[in-house]
Short mmCIF file of N, CA, C and O in Angstrom, two decimals:
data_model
loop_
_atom_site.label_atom_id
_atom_site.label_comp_id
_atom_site.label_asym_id
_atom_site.label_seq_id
_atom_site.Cartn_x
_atom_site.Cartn_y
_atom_site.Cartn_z
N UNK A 1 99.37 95.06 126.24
CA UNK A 1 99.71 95.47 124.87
C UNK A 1 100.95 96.36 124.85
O UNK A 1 101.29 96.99 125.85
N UNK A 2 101.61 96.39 123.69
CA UNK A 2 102.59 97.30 123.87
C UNK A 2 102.77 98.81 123.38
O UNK A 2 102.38 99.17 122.27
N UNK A 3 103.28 99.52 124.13
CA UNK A 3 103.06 101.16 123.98
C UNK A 3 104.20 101.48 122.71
O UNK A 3 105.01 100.75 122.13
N UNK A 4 103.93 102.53 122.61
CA UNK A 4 105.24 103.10 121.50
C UNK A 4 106.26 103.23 121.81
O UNK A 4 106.72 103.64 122.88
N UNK A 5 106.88 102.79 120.64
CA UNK A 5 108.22 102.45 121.08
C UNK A 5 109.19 101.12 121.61
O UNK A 5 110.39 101.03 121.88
N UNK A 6 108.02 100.12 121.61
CA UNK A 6 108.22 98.99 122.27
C UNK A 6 108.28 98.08 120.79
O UNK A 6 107.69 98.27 119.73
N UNK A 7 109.17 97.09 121.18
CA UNK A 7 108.71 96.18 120.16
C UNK A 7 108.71 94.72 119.86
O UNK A 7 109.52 94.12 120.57
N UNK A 8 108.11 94.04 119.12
CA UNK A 8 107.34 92.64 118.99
C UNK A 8 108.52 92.00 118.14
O UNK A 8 108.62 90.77 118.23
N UNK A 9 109.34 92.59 117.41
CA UNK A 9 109.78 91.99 115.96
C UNK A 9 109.52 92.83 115.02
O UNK A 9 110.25 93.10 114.07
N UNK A 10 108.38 93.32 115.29
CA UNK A 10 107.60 93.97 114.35
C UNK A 10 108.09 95.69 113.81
O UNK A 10 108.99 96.35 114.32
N UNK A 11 107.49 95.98 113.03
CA UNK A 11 108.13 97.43 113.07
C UNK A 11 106.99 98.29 113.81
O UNK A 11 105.92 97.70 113.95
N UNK A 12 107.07 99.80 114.37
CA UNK A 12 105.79 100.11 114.96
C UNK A 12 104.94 100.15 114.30
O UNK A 12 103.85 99.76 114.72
N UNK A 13 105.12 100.80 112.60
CA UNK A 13 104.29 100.87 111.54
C UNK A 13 102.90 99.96 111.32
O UNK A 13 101.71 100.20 111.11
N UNK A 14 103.75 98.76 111.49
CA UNK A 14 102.90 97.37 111.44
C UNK A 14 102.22 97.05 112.59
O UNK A 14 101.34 96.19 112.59
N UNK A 15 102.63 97.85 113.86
CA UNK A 15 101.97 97.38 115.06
C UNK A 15 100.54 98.72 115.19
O UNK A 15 99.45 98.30 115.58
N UNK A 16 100.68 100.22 114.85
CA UNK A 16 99.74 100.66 114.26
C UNK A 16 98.31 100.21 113.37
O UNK A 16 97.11 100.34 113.60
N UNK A 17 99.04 99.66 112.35
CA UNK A 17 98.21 99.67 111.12
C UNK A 17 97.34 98.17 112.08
O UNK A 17 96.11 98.17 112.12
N UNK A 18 98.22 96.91 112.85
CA UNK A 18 97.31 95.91 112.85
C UNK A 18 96.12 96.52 114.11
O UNK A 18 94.96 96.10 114.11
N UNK A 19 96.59 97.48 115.09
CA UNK A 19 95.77 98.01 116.69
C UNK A 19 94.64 98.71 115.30
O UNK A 19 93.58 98.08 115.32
N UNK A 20 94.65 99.65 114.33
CA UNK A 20 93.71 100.23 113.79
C UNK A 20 93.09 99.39 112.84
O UNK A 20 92.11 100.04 112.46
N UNK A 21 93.12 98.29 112.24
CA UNK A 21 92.68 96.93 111.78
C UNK A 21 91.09 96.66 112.98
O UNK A 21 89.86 96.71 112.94
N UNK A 22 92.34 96.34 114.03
CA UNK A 22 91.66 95.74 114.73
C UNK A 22 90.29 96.35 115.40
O UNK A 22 89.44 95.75 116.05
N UNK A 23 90.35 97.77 115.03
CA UNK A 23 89.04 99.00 115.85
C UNK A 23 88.45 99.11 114.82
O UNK A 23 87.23 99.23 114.92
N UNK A 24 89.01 99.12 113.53
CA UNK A 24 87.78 99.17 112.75
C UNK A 24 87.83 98.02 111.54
O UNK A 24 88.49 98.08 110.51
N UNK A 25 87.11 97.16 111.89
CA UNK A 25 87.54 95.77 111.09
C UNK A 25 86.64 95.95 109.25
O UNK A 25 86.81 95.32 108.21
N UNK A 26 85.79 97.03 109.57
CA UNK A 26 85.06 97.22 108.03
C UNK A 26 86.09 98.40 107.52
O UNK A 26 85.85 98.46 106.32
N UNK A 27 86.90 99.17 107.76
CA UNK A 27 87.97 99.77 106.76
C UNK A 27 88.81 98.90 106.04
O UNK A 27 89.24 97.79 106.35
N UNK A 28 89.01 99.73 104.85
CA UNK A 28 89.90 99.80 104.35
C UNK A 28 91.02 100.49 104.26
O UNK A 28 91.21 101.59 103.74
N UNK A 29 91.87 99.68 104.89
CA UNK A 29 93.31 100.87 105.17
C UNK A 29 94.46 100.23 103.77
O UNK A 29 94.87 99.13 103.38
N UNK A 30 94.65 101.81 103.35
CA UNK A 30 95.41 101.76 101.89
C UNK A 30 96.87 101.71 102.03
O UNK A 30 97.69 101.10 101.34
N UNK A 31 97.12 102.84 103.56
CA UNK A 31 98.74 103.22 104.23
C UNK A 31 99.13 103.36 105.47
O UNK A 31 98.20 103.88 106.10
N UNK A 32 99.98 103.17 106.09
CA UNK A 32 100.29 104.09 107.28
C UNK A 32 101.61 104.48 107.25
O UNK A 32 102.57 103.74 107.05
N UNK A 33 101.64 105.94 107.50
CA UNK A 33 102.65 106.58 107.32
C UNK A 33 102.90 107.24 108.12
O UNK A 33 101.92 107.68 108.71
N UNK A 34 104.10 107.64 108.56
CA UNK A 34 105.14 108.63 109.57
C UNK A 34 105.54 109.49 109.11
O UNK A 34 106.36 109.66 108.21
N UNK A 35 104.55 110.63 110.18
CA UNK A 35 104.82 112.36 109.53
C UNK A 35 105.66 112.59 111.07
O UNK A 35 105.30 112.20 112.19
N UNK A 36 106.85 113.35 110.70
CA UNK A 36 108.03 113.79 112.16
C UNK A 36 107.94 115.20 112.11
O UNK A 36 107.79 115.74 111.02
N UNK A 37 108.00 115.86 113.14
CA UNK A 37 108.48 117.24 113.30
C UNK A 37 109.74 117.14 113.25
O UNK A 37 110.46 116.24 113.69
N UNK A 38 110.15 118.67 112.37
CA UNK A 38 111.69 118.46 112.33
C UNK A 38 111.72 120.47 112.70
O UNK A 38 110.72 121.19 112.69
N UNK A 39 112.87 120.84 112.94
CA UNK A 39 113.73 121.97 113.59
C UNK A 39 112.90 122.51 114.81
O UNK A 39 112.77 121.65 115.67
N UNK A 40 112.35 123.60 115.09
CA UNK A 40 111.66 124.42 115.94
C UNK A 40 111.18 123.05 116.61
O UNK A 40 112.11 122.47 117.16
N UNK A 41 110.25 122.57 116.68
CA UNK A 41 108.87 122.16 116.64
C UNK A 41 109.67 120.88 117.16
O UNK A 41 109.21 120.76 118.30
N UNK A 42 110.32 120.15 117.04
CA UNK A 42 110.86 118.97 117.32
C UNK A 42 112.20 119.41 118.78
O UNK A 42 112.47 118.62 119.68
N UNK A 43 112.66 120.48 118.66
CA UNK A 43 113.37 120.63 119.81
C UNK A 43 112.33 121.17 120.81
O UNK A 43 112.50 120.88 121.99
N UNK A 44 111.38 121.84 120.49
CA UNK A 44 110.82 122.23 121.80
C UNK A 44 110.03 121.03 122.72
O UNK A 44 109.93 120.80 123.92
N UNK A 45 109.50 120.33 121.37
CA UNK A 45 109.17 118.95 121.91
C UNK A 45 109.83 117.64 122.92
O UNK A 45 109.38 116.84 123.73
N UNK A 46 111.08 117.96 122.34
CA UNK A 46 112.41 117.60 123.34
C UNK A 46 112.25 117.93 124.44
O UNK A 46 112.25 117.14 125.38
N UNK A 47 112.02 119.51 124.57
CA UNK A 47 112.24 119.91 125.94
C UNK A 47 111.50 119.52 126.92
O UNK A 47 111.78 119.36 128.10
N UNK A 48 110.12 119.33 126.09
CA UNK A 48 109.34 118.95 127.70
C UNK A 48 108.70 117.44 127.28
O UNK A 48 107.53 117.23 127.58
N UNK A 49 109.33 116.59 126.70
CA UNK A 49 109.00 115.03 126.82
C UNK A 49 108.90 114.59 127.40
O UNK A 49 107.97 113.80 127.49
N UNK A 50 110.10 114.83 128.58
CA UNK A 50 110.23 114.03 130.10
C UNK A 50 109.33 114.29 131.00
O UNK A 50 108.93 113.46 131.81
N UNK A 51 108.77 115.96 130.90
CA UNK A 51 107.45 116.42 131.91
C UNK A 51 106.39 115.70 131.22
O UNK A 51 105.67 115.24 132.11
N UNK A 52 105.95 115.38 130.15
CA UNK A 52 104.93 114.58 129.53
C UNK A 52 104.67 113.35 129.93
O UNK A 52 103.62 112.87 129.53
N UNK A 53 105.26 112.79 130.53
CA UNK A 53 105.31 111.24 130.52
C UNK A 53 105.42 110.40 129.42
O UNK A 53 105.70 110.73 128.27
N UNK A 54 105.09 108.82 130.00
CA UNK A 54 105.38 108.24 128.53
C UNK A 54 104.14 108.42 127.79
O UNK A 54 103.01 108.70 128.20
N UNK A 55 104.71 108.12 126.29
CA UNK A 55 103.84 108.06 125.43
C UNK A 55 103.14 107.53 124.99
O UNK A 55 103.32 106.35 125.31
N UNK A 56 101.89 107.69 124.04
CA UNK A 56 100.77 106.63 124.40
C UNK A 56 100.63 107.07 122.95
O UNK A 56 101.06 108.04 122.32
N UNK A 57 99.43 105.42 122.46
CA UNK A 57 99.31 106.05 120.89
C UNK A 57 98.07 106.78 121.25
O UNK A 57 97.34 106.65 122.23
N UNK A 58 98.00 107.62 120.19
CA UNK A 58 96.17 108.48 120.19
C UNK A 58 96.48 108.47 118.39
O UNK A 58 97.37 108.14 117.61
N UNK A 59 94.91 109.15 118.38
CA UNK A 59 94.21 108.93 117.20
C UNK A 59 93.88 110.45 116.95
O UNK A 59 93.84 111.26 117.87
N UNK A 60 93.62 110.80 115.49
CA UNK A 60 93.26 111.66 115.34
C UNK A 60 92.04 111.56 114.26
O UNK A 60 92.73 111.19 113.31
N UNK A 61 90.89 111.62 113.79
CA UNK A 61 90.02 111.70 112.77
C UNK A 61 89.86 112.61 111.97
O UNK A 61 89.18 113.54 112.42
N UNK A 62 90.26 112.74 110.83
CA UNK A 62 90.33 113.95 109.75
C UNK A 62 89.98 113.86 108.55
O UNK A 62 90.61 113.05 107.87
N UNK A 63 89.02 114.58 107.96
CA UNK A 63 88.35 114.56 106.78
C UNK A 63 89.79 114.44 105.95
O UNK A 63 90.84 114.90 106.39
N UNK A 64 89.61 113.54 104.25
CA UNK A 64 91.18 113.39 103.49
C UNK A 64 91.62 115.14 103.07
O UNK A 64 92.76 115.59 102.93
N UNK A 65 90.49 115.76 102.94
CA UNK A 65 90.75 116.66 102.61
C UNK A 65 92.14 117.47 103.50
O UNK A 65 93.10 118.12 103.09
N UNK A 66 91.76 117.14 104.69
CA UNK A 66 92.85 118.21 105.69
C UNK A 66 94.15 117.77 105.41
O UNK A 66 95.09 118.48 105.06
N UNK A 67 94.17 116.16 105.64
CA UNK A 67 95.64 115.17 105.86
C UNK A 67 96.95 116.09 105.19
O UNK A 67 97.97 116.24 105.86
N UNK A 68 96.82 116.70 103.77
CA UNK A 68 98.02 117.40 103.01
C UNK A 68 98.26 118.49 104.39
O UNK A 68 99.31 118.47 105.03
N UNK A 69 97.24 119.33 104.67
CA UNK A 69 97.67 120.76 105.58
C UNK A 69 98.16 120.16 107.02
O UNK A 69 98.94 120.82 107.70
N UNK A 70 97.67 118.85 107.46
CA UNK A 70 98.19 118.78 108.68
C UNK A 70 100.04 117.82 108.53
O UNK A 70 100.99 117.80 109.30
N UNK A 71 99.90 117.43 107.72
CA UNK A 71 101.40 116.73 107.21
C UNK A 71 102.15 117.99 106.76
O UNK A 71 103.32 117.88 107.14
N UNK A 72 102.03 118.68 106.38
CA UNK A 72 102.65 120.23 105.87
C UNK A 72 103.15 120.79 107.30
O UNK A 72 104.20 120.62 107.93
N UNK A 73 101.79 121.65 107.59
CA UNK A 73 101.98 121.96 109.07
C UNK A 73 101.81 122.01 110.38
O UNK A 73 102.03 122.93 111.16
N UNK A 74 101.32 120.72 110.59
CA UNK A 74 101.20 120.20 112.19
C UNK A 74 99.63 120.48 112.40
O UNK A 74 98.84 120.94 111.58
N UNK A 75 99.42 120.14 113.48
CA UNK A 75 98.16 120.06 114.19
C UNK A 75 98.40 121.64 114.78
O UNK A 75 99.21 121.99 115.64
N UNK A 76 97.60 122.32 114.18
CA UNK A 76 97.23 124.01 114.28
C UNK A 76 96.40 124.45 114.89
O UNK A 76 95.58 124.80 114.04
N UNK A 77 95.79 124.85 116.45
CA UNK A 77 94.81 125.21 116.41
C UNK A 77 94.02 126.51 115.96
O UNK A 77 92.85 126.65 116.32
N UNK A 78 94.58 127.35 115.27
CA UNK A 78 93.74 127.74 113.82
C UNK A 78 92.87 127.25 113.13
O UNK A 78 91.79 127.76 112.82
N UNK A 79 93.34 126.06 112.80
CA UNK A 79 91.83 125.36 112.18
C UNK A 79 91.29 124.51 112.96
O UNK A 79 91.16 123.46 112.34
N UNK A 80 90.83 124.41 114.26
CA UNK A 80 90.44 123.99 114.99
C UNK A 80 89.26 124.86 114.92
O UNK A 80 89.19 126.07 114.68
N UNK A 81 87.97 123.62 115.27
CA UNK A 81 86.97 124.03 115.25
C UNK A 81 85.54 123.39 114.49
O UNK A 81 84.40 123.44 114.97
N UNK A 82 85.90 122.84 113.28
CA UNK A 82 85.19 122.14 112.09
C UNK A 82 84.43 121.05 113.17
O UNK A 82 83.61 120.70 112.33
N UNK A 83 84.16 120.49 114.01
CA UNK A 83 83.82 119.79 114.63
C UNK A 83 83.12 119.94 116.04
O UNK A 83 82.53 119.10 116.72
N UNK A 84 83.36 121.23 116.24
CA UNK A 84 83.15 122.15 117.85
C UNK A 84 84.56 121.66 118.44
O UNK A 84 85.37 120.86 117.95
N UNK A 85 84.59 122.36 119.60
CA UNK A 85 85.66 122.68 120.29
C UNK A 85 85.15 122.80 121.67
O UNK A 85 85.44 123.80 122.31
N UNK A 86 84.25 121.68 122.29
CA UNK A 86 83.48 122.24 123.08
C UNK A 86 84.58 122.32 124.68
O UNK A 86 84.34 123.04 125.65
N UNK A 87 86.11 121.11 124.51
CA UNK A 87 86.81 121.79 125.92
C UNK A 87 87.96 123.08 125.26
O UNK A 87 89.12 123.33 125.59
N UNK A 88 87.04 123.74 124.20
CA UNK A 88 88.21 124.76 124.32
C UNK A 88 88.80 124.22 123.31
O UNK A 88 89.02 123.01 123.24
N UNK A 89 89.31 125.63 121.84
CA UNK A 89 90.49 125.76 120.99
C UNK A 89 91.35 124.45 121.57
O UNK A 89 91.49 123.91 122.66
N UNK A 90 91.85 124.25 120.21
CA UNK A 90 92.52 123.09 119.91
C UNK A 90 92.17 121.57 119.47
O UNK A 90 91.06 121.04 119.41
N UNK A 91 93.46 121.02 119.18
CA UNK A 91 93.60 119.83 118.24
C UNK A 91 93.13 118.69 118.91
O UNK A 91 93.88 118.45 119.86
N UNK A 92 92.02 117.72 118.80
CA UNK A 92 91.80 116.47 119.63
C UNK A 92 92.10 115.34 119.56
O UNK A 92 92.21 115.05 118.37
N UNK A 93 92.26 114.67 120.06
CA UNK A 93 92.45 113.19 119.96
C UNK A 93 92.09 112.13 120.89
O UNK A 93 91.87 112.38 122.07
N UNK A 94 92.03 111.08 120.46
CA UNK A 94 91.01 109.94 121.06
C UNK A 94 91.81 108.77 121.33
O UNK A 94 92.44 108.55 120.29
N UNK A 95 92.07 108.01 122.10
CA UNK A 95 92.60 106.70 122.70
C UNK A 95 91.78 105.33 121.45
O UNK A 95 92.21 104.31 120.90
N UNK A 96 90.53 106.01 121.48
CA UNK A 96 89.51 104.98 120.68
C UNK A 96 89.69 104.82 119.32
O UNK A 96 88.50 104.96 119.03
N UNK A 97 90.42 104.58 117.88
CA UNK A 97 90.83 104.69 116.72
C UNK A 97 89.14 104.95 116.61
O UNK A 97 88.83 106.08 116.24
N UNK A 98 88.00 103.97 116.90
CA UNK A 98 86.63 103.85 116.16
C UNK A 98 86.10 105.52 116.72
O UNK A 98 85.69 106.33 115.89
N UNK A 99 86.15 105.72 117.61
CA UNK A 99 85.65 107.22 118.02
C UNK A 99 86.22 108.74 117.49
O UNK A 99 85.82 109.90 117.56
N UNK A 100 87.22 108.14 117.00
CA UNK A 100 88.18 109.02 116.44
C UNK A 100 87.87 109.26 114.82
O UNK A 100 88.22 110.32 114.28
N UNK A 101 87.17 108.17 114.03
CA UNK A 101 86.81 107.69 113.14
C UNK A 101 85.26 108.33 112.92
O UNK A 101 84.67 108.08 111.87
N UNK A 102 84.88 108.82 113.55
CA UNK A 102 83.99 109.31 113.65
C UNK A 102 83.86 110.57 112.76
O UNK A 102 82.87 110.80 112.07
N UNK A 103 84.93 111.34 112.84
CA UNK A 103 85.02 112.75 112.73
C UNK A 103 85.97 113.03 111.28
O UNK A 103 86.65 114.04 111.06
N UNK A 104 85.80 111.75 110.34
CA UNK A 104 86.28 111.78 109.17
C UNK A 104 85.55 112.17 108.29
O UNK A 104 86.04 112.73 107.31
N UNK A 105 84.47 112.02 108.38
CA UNK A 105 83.81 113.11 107.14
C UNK A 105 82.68 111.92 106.71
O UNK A 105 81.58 112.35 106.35
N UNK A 106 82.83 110.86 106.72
CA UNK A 106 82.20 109.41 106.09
C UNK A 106 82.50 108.50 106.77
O UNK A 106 83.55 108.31 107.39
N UNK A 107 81.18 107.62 106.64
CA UNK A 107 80.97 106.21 107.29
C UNK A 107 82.02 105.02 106.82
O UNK A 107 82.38 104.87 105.65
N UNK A 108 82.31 104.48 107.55
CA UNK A 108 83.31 103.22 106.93
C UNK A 108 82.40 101.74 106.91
O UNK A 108 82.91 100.70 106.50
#
């Protein structure tokens, strides 16, 4: 399959929305959209990309309620927690879209 950044023809948008289609085939998906870090937050990210390795998609599960505060201001661990935190403060994410889906607030 192909990682981010790679591409089919397709745009990644579309290669998203069809991989999360495909994990949860009883949603209804309305959008997918691209939230970017921009000044601070996007250069520091720069800095250590290359120590990161490549990138991989992950998932995040979030009640609709949060989506405005985390598109505003990033994945915070401040509000970390609503869910336990059992390896420890901070933001999680899942390889699995359906496991990730979990932690939205409601059944699909």
């Amino acid at each position: 399959p192909l990682g981010p950044g790679e591409q089919s023809g397709r745009s990644d948008l579309e290669e998203v929305r069809d991989r999360l289609a495909a994990a949860l085939p009883m949603a209804e998906i309305r959008g997918v959209y691209r939230v970017e870090c921009a000044g601070a937050t996007a250069a520091a990210y720069a800095g250590v990309r290359q120590a990161l390795g490549p990138e991989r998609l992950l998932w995040h599960g979030t009640p609709w309620d949060a989506v405005a505060n985390i598109a505003q201001h990033g994945f915070n661990r401040a509000y970390c927690g609503r869910h336990g935190s059992k390896l420890g403060r901070g933001s999680y994410f899942a390889e699995d879209a359906a496991y990730a889906a979990r932690f939205c607030g409601r059944s699909l």
